[in-house]
Coordinates of C-alpha atoms in Angstrom, one line a residue:
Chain O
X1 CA -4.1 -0.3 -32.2
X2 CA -5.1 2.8 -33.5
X3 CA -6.4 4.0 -30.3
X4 CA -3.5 3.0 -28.6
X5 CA -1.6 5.2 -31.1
X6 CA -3.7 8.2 -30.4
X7 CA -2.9 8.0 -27.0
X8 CA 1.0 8.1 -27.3
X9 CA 0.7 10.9 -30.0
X10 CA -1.4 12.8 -27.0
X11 CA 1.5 11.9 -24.5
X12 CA 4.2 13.3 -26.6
X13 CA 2.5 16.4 -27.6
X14 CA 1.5 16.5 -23.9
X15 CA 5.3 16.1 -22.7
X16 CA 6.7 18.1 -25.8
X17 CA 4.9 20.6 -24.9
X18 CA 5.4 20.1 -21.1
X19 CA 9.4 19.7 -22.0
X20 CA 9.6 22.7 -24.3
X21 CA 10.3 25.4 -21.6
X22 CA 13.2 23.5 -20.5
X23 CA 14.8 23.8 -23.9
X24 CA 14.2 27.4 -24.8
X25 CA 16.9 29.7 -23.4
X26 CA 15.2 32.3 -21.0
X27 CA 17.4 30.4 -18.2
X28 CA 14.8 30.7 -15.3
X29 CA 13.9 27.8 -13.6
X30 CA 16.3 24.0 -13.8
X31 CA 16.5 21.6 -15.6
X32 CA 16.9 18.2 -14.5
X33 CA 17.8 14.5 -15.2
X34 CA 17.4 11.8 -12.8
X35 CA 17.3 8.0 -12.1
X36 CA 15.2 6.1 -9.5
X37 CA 14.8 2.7 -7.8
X38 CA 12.3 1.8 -5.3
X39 CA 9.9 -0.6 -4.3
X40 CA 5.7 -1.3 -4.7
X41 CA 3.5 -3.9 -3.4
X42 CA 1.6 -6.2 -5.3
X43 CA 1.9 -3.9 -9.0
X44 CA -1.3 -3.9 -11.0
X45 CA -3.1 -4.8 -7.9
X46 CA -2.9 -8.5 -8.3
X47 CA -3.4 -9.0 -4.3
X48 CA -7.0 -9.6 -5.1
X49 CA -6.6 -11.9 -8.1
X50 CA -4.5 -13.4 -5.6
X51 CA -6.7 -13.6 -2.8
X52 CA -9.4 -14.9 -4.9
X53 CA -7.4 -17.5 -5.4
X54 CA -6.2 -18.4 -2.4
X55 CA -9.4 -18.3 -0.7
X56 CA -10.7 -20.8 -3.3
X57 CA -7.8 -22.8 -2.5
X58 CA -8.4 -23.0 1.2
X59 CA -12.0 -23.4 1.2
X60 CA -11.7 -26.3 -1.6
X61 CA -9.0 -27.8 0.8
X62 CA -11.9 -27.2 3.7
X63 CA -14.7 -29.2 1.8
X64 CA -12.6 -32.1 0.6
X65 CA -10.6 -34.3 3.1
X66 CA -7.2 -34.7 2.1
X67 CA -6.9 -31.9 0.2
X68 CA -3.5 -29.7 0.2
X69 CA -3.3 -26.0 -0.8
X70 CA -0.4 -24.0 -0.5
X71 CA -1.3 -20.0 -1.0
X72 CA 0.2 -17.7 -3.1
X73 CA 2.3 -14.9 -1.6
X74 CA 1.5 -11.3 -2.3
X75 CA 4.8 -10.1 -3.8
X76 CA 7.1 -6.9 -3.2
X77 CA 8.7 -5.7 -6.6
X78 CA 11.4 -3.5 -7.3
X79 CA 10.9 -0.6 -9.4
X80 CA 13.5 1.3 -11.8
X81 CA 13.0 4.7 -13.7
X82 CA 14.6 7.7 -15.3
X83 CA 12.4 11.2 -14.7
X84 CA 13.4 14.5 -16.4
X85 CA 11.8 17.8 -14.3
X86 CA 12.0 20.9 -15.5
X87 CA 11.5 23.4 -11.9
X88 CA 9.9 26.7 -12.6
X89 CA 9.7 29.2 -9.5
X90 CA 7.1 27.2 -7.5
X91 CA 5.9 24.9 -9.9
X92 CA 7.6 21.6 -10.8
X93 CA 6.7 19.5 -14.3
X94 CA 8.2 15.6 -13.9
X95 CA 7.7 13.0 -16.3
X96 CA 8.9 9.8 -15.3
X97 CA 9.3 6.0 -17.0
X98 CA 9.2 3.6 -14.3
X99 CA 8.9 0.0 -14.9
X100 CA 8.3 -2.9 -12.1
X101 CA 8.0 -6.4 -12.6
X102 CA 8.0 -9.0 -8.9
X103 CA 12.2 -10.4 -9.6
X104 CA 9.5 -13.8 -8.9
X105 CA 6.3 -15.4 -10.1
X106 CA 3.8 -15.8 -7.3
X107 CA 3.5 -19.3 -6.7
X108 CA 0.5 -21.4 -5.6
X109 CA -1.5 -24.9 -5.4
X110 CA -3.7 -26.9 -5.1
X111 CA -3.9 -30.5 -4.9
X112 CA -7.2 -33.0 -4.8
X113 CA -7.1 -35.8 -2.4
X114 CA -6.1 -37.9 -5.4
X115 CA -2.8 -36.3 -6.0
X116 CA -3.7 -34.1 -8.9
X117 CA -1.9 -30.9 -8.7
X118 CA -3.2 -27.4 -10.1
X119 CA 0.2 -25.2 -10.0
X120 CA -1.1 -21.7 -9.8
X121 CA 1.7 -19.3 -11.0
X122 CA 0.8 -15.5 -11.5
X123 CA 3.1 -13.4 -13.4
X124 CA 3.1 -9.5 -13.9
X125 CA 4.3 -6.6 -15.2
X126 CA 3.9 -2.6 -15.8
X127 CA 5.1 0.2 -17.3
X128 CA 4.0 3.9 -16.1
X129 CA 4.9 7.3 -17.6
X130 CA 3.5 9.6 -15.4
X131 CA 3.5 13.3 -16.2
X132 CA 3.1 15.9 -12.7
X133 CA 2.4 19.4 -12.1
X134 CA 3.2 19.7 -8.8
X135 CA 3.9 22.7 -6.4
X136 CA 7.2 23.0 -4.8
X137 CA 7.9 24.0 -1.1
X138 CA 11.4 25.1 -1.3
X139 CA 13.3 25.6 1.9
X140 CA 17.2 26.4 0.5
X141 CA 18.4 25.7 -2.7
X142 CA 17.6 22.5 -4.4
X143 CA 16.2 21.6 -1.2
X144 CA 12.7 20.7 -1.6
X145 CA 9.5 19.2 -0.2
X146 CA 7.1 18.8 -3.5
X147 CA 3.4 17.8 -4.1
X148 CA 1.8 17.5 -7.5
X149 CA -0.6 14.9 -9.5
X150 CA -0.8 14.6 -12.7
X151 CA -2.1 11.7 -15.8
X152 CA 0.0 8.3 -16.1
X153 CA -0.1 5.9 -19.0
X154 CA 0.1 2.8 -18.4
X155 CA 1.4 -0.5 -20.3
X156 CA -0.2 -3.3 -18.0
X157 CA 0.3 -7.1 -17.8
X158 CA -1.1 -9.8 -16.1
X159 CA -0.4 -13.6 -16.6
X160 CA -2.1 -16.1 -15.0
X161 CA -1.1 -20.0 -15.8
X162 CA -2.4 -23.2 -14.2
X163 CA -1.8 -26.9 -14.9
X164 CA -5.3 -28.4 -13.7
X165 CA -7.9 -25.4 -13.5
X166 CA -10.4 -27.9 -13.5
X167 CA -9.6 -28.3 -9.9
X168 CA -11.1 -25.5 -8.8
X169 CA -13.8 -25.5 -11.3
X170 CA -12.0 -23.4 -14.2
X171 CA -11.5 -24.1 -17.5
X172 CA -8.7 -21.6 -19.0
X173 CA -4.9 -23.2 -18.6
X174 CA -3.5 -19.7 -19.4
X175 CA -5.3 -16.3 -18.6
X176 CA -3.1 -13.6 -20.1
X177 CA -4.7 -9.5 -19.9
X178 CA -2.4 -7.0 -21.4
X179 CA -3.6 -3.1 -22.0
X180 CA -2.8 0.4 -22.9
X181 CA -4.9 3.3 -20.9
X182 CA -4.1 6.2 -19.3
X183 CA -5.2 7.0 -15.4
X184 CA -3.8 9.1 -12.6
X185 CA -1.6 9.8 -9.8
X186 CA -0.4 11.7 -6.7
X187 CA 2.9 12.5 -5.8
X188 CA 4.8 13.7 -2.8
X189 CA 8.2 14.1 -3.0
X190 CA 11.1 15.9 -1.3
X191 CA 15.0 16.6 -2.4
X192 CA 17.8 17.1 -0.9
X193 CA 21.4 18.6 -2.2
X194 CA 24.1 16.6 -2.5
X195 CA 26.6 18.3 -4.2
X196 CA 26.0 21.7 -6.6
X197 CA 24.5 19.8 -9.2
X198 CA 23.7 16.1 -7.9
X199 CA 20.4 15.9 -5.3
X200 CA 18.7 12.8 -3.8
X201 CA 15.0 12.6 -4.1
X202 CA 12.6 10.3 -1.9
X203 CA 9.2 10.1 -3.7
X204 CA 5.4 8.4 -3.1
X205 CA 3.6 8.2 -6.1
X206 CA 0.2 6.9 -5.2
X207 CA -1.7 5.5 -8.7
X208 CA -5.2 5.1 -9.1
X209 CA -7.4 4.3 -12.3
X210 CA -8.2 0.8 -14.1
X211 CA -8.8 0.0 -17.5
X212 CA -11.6 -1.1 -19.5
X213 CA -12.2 -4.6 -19.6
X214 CA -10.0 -6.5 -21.6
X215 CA -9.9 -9.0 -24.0
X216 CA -8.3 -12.7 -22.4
X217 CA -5.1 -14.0 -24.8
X218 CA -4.7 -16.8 -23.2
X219 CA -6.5 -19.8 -24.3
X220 CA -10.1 -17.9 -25.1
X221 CA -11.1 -14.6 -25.5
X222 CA -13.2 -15.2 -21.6
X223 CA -13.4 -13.8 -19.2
X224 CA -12.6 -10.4 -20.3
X225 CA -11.5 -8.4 -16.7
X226 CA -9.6 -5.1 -16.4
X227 CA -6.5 -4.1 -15.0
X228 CA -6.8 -2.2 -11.7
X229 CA -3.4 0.1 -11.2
X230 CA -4.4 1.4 -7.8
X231 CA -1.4 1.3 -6.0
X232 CA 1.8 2.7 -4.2
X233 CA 5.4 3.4 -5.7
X234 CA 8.5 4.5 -3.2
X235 CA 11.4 5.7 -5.4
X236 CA 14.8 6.9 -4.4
X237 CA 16.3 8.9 -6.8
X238 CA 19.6 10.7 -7.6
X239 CA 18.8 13.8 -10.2
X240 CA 21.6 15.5 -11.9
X241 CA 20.8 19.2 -12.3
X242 CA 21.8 20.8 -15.9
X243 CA 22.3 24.3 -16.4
X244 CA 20.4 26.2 -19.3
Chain Z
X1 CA 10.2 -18.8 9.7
X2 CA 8.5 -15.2 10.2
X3 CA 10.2 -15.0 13.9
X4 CA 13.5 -16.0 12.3
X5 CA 12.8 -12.6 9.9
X6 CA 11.7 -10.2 12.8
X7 CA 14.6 -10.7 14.4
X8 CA 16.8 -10.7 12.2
X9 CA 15.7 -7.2 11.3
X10 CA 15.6 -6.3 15.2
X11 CA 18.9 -7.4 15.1
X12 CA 19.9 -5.3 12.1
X13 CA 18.4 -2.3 13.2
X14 CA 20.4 -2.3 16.8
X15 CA 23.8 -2.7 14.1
X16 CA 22.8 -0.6 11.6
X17 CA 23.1 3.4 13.3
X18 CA 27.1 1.5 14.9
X19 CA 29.5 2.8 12.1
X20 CA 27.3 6.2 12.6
X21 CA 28.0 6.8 15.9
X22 CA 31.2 8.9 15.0
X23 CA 29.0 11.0 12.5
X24 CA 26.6 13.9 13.1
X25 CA 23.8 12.4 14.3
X26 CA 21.2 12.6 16.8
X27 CA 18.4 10.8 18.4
X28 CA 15.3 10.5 19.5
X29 CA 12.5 8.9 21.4
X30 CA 9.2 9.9 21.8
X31 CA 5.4 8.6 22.2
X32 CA 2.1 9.9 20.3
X33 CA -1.5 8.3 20.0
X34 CA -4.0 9.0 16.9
X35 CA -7.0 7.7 15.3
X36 CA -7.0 5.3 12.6
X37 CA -10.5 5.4 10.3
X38 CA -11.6 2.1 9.2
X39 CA -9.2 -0.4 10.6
X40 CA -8.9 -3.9 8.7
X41 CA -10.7 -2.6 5.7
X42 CA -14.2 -4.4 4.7
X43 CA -13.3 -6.9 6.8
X44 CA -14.8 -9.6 3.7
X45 CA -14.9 -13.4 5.2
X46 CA -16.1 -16.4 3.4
X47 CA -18.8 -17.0 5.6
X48 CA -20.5 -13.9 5.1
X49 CA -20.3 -14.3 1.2
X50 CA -21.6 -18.0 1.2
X51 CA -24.1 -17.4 4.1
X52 CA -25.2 -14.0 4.5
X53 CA -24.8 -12.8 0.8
X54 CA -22.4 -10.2 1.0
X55 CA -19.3 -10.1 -1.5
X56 CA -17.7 -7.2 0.1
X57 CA -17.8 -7.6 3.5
X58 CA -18.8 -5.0 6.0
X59 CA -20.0 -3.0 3.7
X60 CA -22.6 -5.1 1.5
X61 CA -24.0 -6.7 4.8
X62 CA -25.7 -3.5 5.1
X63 CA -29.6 -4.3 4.0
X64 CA -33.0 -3.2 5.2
X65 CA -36.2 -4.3 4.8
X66 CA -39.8 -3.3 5.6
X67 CA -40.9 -4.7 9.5
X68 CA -37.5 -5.3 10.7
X69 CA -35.9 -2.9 12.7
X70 CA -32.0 -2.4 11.4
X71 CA -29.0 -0.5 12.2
X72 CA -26.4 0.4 10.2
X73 CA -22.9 -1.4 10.2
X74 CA -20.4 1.1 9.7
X75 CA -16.6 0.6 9.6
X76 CA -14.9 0.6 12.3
X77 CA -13.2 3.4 13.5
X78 CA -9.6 2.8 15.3
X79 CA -7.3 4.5 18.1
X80 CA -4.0 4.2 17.6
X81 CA -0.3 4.9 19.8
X82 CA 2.5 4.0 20.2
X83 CA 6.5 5.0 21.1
X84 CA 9.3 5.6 18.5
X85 CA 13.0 5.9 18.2
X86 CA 13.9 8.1 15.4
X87 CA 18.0 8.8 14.4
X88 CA 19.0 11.9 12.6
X89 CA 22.5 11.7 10.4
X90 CA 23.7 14.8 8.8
X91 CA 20.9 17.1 9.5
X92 CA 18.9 15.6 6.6
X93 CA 18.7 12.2 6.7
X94 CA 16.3 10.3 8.8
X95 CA 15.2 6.9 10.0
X96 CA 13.1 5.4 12.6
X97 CA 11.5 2.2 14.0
X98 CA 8.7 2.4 16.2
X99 CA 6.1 0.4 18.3
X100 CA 2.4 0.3 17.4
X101 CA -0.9 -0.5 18.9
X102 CA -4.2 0.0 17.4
X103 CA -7.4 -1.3 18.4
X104 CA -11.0 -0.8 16.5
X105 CA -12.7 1.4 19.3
X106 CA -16.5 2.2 18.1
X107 CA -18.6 1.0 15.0
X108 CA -18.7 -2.4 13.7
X109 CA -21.7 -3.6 15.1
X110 CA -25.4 -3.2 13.8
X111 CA -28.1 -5.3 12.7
X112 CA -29.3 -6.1 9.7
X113 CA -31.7 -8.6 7.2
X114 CA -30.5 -11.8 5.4
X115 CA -32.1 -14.8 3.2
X116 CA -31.9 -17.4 6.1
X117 CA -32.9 -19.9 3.4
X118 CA -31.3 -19.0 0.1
X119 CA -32.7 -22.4 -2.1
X120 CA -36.6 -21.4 -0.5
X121 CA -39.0 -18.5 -1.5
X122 CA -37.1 -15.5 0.2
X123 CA -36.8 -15.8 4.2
X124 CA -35.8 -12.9 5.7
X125 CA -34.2 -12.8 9.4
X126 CA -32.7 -10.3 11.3
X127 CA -28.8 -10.6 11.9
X128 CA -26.9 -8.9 14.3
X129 CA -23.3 -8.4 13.1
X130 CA -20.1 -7.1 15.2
X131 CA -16.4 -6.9 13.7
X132 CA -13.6 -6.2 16.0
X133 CA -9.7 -5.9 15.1
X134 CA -6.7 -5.5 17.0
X135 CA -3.2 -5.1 15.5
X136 CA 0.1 -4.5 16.4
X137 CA 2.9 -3.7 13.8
X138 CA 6.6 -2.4 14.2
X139 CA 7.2 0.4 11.4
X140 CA 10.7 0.8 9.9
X141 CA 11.2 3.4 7.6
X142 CA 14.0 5.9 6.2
X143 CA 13.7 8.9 4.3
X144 CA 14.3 12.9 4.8
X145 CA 14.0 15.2 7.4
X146 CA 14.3 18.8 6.2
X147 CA 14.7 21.9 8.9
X148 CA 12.3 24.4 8.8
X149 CA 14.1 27.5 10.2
X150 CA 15.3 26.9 13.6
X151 CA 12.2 25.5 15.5
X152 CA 10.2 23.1 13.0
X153 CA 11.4 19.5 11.0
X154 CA 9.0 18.4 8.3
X155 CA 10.4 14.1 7.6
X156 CA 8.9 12.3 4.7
X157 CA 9.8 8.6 5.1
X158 CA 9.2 4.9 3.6
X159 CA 9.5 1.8 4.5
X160 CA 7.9 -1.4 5.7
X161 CA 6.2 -3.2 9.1
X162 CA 5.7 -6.1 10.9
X163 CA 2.7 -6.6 11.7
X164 CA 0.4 -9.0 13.5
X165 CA -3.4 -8.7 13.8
X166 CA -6.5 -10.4 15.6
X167 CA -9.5 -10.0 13.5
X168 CA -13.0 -11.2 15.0
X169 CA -16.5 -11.4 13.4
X170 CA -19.8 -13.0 14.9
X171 CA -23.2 -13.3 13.3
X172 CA -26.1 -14.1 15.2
X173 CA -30.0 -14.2 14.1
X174 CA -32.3 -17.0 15.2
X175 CA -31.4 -19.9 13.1
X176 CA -27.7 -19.3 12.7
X177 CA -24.7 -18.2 14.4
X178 CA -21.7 -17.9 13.3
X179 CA -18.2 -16.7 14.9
X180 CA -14.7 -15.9 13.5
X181 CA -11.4 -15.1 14.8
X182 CA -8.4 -14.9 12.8
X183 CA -4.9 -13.6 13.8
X184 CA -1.7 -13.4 11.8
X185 CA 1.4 -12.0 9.9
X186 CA 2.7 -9.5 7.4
X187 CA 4.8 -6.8 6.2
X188 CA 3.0 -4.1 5.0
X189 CA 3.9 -1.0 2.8
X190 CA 4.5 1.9 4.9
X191 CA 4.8 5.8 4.2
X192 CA 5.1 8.3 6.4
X193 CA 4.7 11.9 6.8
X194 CA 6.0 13.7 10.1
X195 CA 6.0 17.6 11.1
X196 CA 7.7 18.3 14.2
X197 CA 7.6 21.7 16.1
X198 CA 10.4 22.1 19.1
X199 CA 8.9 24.0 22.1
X200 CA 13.0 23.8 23.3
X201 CA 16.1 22.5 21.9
X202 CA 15.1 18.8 22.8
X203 CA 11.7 18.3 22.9
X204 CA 9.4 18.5 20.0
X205 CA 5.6 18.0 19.8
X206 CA 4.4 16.1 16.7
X207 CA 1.9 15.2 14.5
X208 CA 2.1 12.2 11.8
X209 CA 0.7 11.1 9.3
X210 CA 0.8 7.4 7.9
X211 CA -0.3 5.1 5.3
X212 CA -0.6 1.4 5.3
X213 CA -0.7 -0.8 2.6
X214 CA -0.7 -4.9 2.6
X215 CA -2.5 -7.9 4.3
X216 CA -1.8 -11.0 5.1
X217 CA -2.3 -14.6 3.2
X218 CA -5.6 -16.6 3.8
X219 CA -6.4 -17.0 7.2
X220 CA -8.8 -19.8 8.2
X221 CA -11.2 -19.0 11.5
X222 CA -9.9 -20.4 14.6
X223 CA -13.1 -21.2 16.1
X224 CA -14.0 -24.9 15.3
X225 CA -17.9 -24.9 16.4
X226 CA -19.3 -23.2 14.1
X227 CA -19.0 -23.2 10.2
X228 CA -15.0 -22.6 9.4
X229 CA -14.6 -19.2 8.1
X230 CA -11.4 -17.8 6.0
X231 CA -10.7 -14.4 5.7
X232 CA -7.5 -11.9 5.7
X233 CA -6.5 -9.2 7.7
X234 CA -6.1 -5.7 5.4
X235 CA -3.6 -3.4 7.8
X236 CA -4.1 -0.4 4.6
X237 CA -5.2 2.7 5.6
X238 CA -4.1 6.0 7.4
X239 CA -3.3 6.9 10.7
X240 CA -3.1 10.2 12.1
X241 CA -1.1 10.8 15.6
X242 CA -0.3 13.6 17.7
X243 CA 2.9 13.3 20.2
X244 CA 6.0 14.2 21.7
X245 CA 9.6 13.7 21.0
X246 CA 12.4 13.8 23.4
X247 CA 15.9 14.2 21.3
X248 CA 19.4 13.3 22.9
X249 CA 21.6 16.5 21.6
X250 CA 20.3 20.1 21.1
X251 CA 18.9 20.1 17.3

């Protein structure tokens, strides 16, 4: 807990101190408010979770006769945020708050030649705050190609439930990771005016970093695993810029 | 199901640029071939985890040992080309749909030492290994295209594929052999960075780059006489092309 709390005291002094320009009033450089939606792929990186188990799925299907599996997809999920960037000559500062959860669980199962069903159902979720220095290419104004990288914290979720884990030879009905850390990211960006003060942004933010094992609360403290981020975000955005 | 999808998007994509028409917009065709590094990924399968001890596919099969000759098994590396139709509306904003191919073209073949008898005192044998992968995918993505002075287009755009892929493994050393082949669907993650330079008004030379993320469910090996294999195919990964762009109207 406490170290948790050290890290958010070290993000706000990081984006206080990151934001501060922005409020003082030496009027060079924008100021800027924005809102994003886009898409990732499989947040927190749960494709492998998943392909571990649907690979045990299929090869316990393969080894007894009259066995059924049905896999688990990989999902899509949307992702929402608000950023706030503060453009300097040819440096931009971004700190974002995006937050994507799959609209579905990812469903799976397996069932024995008996008829016992294990109902595999994976649920996930994660919050990012990723602060960027980047470097702006401008072209006209407000029009913008933009690379940066920068640290990301990251609230992290994973959920795994099953009915009969004994099935496939495990014993947890509930596997539930959950963690606080902070890793990294890439961005590249561009912007393009709409009107004076309203631009639309396209955005790849490409995460990487994983935390340290973590304790299971589900229904023991085993096995503890970590939370890989590594991933991809596509965000379209409309930024509203405010004049200081 | 997943034909019922493609074409519905085929369909939607022939629709979509209609109520445009009347709008400033222009179009474009064009063709460009690149490399792809390691195509399919590790290229992990079942069998080589169970038989020949390697958790991570192509890449922990790798193993040497005193009095055998080995190679190493490096990833493949891939060619890729294709031809694209890219739309322009209102100078800025861009969207395209193209036509991939990409084939794994050298690596992904070696030799290397297993534990041909796992529950005995170690038994080493030498395995000869080869991975091969073709895919083809159709990349739709939007995004931005922003003019560079009068002669260059930088487009950063997003999106997803359809993609199919063949993925083949074989393993061979003197007291097993074992072959895999697996082929199927997905819609990977696509990004996509483009920089165009025109040499005229029309035609542009290009060079791309893109990134791939996503691979399909589970596959199980197609080839029943040996031991059945699963695996997936991984389409992540960059591609790099060079081509050429023919546009309808004067940019």
């Amino acid at each position: 807990m406490k170290k948790t709390l050290k890290i958010y005291a070290f993000t706000a002094a990081l984006l206080a101190g990151m934001l501060l320009p922005a409020s003082t009033a030496f009027a060079i450089g924008e100021f800027s408010l924005g809102f994003n939606a886009g898409i990732t792929y499989a947040p927190n990186n749960i494709d492998s979770i998943i392909t571990q188990y649907n690979g045990a799925m299929e090869i316990y299907k393969q080894t007894n006769a009259g066995a059924k599996a049905t896999q688990i997809d990989v999902p899509y999920a949307p992702v929402v945020g608000v950023n706030a960037r503060y453009q300097f000559n040819f440096f931009l500062f971004r700190l974002g708050c995006h937050y994507s959860r799959p609209l579905f669980s990812s469903k799976g199962s397996v069932t024995t030649p008996g008829g016992v069903k294990n109902s595999i159902k994976i649920s996930t979720y994660q919050n990012s705050i990723p602060a960027t220095i980047g470097i702006i290419m401008p072209l006209r104004k407000r029009t913008y190609f933009y690379i940066g990288g920068g640290g990301t914290l990251h609230q992290a979720y994973i959920k795994i439930k099953q009915d009969n884990p004994a099935v496939l030879g495990l014993t947890n009905n509930e596997d539930v990771y959950s963690g606080v850390f902070v890793a990294y990211h890439l961005m590249l960006g561009a912007e393009v005016p709409l009107t004076r003060k309203y631009t639309i942004t396209a955005e790849w933010i490409h995460q990487m970093g994983r935390s340290l094992p973590l304790d299971n609360s589900g229904d023991t403290a085993t096995p503890r695993k970590a939370i890989n981020v590594q991933g991809d975000i596509l965000l379209f955005g409309v930024n509203y810029y405010i004049h200081i | 199901m997943k034909k019922t999808r493609l074409t519905l998007i085929l369909v939607s994509l022939c629709v979509l640029p209609l109520p445009l028409l009347g709008a400033t917009a222009n179009y474009a065709v064009g063709f460009y071939a690149g490399i792809m590094p390691s195509p399919g990924g590790d290229l992990n399968s079942y069998v080589q985890i169970a038989k020949y001890n390697s958790s991570n596919g192509i890449d922990g099969i790798n193993k040497s040992l005193d009095g055998f000759s080995t190679s190493t098994i490096n990833r493949p590396f891939g060619v890729t080309g294709g031809v694209e139709f890219k739309a322009i509306f209102f100078d800025y904003y861009f969207a395209r749909v193209a036509g991939n191919y990409t084939r794994s073209v050298y690596g992904g073949k070696g030799k290397t030492v297993y534990d041909s008898d796992p529950g005995a005192p170690f038994v080493p044998e030498l395995l000869t290994a080869k991975y091969a992968i073709t895919a083809y995918d159709i990349p739709i993505t939007v995004g931005l295209c922003i003019p560079f002075w009068k002669d260059v287009k930088i487009s950063f755009s997003c999106g997803f594929a359809v993609a199919y892929g063949d993925y083949t493994n074989s393993f061979k050393s003197t007291s097993n052999t074992d072959k895999g082949s697996f082929s199927g669907w997905c819609y990977p993650l696509v990004l996509m960075l483009q920089g165009e330079y025109f040499l005229t008004e029309t035609v542009s030379l290009s060079s791309s780059l893109s990134y791939y993320r996503g691979s399909t469910e589970i596959l199980k090996d197609s080839k029943k006489s040996d031991t059945v294999d699963f695996a997936k195919i991984d389409f992540s990964g960059y591609r790099i092309n060079f081509g050429m762009a023919y546009y309808f109207y004067s940019i």
